mmCIF file of C-alpha atoms and ligand atoms in Angstrom:
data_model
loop_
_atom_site.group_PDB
_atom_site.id
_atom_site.type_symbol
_atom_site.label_atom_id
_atom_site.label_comp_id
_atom_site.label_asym_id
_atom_site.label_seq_id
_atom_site.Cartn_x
_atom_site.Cartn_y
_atom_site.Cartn_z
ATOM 1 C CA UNK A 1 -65.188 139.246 -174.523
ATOM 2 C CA UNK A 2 -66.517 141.374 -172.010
ATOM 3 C CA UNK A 3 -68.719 140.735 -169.432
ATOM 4 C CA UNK A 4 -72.373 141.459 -170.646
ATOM 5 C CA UNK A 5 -73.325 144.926 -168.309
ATOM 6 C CA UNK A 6 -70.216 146.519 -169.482
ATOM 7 C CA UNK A 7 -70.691 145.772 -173.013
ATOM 8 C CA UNK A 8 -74.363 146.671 -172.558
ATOM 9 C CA UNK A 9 -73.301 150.028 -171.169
ATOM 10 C CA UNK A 10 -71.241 150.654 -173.712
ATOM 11 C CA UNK A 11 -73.160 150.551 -176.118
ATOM 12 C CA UNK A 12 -75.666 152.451 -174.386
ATOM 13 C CA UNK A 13 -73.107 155.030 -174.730
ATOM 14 C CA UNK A 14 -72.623 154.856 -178.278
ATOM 15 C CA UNK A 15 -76.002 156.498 -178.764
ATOM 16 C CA UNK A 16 -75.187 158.743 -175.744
ATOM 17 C CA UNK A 17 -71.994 159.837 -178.145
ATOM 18 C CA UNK A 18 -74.058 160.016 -181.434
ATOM 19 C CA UNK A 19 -76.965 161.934 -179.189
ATOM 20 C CA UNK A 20 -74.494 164.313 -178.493
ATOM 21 C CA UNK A 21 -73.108 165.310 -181.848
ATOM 22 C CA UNK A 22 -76.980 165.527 -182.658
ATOM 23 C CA UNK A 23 -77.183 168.192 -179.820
ATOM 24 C CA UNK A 24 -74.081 170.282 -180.757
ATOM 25 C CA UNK A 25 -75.334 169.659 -184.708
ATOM 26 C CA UNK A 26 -78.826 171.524 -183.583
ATOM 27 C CA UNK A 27 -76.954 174.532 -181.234
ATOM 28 C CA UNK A 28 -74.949 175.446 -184.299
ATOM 29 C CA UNK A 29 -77.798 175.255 -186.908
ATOM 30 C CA UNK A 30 -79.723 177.605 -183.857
ATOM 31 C CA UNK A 31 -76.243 179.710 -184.281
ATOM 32 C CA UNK A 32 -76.168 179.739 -187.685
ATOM 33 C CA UNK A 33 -80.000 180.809 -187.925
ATOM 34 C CA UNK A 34 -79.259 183.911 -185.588
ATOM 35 C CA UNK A 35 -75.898 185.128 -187.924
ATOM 36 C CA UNK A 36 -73.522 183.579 -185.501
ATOM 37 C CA UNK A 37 -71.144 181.543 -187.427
ATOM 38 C CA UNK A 38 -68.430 181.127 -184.854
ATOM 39 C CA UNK A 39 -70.257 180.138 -182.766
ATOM 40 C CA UNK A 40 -72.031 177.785 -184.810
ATOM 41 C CA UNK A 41 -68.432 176.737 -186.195
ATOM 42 C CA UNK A 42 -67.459 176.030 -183.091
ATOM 43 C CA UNK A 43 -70.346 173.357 -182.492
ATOM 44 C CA UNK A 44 -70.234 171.619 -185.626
ATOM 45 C CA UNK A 45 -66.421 170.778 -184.318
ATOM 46 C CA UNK A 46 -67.683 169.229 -181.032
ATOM 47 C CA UNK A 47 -70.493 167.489 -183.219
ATOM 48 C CA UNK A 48 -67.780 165.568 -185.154
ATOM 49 C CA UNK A 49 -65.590 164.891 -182.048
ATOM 50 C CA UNK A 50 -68.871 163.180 -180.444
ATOM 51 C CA UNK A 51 -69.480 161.364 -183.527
ATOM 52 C CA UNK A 52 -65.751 160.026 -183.205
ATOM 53 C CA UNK A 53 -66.178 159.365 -179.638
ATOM 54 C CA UNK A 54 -69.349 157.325 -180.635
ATOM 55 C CA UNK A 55 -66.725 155.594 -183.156
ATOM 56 C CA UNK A 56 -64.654 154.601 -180.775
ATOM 57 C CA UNK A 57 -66.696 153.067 -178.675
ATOM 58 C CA UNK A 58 -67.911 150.903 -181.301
ATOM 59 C CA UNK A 59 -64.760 149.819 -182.361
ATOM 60 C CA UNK A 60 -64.052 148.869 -178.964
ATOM 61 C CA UNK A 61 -67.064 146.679 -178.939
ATOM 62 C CA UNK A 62 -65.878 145.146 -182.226
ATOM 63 C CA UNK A 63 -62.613 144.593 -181.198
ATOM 64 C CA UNK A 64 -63.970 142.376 -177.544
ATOM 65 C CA UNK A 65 -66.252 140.472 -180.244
ATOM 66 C CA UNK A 66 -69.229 142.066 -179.063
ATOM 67 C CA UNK A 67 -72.087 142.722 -181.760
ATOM 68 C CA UNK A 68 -72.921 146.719 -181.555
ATOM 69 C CA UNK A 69 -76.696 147.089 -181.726
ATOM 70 C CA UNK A 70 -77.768 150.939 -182.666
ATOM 71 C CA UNK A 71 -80.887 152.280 -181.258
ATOM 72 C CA UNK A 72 -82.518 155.355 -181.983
ATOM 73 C CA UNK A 73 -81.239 158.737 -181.601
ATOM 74 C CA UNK A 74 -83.398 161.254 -179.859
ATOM 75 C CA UNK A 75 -84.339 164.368 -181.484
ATOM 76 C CA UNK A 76 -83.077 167.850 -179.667
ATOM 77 C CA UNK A 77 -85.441 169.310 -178.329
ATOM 78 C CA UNK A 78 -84.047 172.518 -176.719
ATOM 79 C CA UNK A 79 -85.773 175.606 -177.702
ATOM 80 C CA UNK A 80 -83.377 178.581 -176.720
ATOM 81 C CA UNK A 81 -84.153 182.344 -175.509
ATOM 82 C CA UNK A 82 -81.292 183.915 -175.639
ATOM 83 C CA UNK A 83 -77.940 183.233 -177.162
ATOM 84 C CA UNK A 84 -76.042 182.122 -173.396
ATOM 85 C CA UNK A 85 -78.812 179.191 -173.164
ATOM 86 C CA UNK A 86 -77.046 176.793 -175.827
ATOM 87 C CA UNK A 87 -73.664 177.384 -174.217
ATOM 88 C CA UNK A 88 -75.702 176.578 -170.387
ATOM 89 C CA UNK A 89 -77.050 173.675 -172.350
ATOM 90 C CA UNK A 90 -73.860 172.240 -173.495
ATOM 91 C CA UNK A 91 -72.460 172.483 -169.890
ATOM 92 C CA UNK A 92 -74.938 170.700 -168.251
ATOM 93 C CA UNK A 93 -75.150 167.937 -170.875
ATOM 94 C CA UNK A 94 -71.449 167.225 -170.765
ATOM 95 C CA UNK A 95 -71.247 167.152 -166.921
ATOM 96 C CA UNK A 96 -74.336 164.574 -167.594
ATOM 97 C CA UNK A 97 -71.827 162.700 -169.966
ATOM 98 C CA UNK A 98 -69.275 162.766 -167.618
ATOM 99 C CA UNK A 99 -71.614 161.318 -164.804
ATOM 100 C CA UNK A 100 -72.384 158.697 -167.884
ATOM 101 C CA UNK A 101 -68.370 157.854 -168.240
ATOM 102 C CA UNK A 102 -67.646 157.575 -164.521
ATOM 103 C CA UNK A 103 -70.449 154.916 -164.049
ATOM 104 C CA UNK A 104 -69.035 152.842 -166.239
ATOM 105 C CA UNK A 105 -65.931 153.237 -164.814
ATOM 106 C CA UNK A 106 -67.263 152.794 -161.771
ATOM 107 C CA UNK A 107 -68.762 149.154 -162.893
ATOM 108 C CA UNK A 108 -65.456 148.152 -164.750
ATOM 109 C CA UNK A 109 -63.047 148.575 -161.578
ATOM 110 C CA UNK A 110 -65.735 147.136 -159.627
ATOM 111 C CA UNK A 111 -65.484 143.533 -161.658
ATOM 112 C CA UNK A 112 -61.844 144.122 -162.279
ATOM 113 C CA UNK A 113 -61.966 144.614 -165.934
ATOM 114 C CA UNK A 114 -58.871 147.018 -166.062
ATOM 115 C CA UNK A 115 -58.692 146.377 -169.885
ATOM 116 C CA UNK A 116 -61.760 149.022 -170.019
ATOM 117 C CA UNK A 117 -60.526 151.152 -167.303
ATOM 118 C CA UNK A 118 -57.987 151.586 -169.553
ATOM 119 C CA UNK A 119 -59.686 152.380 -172.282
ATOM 120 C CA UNK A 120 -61.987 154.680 -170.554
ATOM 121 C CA UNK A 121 -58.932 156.902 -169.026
ATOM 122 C CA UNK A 122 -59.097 158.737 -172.406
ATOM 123 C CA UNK A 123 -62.628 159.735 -171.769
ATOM 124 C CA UNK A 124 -62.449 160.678 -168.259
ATOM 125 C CA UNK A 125 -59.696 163.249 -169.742
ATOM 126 C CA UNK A 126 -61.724 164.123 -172.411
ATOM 127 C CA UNK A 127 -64.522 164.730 -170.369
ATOM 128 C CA UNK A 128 -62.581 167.299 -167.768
ATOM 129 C CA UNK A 129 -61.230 169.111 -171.056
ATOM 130 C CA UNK A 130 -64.842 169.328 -172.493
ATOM 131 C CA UNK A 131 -66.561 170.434 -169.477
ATOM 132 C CA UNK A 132 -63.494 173.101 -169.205
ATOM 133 C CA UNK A 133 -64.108 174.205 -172.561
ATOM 134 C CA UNK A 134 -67.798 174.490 -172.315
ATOM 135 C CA UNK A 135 -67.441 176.252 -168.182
ATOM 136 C CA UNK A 136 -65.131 178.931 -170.578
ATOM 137 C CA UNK A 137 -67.546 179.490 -173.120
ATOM 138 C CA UNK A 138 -70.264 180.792 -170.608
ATOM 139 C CA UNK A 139 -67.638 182.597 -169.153
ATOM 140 C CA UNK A 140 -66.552 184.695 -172.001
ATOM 141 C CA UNK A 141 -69.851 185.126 -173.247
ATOM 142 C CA UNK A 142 -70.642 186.472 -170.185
ATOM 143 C CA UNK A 143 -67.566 189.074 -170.220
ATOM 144 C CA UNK A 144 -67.537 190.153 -173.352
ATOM 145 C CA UNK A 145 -71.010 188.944 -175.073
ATOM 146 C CA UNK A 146 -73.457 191.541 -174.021
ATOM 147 C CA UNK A 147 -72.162 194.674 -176.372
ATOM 148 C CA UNK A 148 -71.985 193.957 -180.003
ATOM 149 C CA UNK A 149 -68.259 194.364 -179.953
ATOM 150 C CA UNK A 150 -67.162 192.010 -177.694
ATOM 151 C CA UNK A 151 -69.881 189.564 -179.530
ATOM 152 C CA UNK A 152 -68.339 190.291 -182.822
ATOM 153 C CA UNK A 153 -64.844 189.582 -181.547
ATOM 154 C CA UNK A 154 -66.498 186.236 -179.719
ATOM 155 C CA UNK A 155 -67.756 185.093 -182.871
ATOM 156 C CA UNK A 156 -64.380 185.723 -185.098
ATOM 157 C CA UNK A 157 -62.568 183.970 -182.222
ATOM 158 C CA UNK A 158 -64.608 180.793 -182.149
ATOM 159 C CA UNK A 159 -64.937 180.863 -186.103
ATOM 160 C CA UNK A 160 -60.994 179.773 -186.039
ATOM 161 C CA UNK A 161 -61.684 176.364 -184.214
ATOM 162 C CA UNK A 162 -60.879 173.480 -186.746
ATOM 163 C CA UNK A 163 -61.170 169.698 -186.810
ATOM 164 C CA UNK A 164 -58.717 167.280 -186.802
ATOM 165 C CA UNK A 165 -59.439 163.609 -185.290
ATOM 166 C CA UNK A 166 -57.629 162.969 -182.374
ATOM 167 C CA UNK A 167 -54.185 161.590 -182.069
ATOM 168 C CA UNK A 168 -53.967 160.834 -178.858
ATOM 169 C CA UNK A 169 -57.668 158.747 -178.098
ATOM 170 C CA UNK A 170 -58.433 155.330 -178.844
ATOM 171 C CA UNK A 171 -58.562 154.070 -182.471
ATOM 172 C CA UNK A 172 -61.911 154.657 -184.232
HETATM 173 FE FE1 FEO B 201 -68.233 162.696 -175.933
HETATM 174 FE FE2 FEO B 201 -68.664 165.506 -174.918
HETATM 175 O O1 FEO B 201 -68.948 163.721 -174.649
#
């Protein structure tokens, strides 16, 4: 078992995880909408990678004998102006997540539980990679996103992103 504020805050992030793969699931129907379907390729990938990190955590909870209890998800409720604000979005929100991760990682070193430090070292990772991935996104975008060309050749790129669970994280 785990003590009772680290279980409770992971399962807090369960929904956090699930909330997440709602997000990305609304930028790429917002993508899709505007003709965009690299782009909203691209997010329906990170939707099923936050569903499996939302997996994960659960079957860590399972696997300490703790009970997972789900509560709601909250709807997305992002309007967007201009195709850079889902990509500004998804930046902030995973450098949110991140602050999310490190508090529980935070709590777990501070009551020695080095079993979920261990655990969590995936997701710190994870987290870096994700907020890399999402800093590079506004990055090109901005380069190469304001002439239909470049935006074209944005959109082809991103449409080549694929999903395969991950090898290397914790078992789902
Ligand atoms: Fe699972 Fe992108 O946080």
């Amino acid at each position: 078992m785990l003590n009772e504020k680290i279980a409770a805050m992971l399962n807090d992030q369960i929904n956090k995880e699930l909330y997440s793969a709602y997000l990305y699931l609304d930028f790429a129907d917002y993508y899709a909408d505007e003709g965009l379907d690299g782009f909203a390729n691209w997010y329906e990938v990170q939707a099923k990678e936050e569903r499996d990190h939302a997996f994960m955590i659960r079957r860590y909870l399972l696997d300490n004998g703790h009970r997972v209890v789900l509560g709601a998800i909250a709807k997305p409720d992002k309007t967007f102006g201009s195709h850079l604000d889902p990509l500004e979005a998804g930046y902030a929100h995973e450098q949110y997540v991140t602050s999310l991760i490190t508090d529980i990682y935070h709590e777990a070193f501070g009551q020695k539980d080095y079993r979920t430090m261990q655990f969590l070292d995936w997701f710190i990772k994870e987290q870096g990679e994700e907020e890399t991935n999402a800093d590079d996104m506004i990055k090109k975008f901005k380069l190469f996103g304001a002439d239909a060309k470049g935006l074209y050749a944005l959109n082809q790129e991103l449409a080549a992103r694929t999903y395969a669970p991950s090898t290397t994280g914790p078992a789902m």
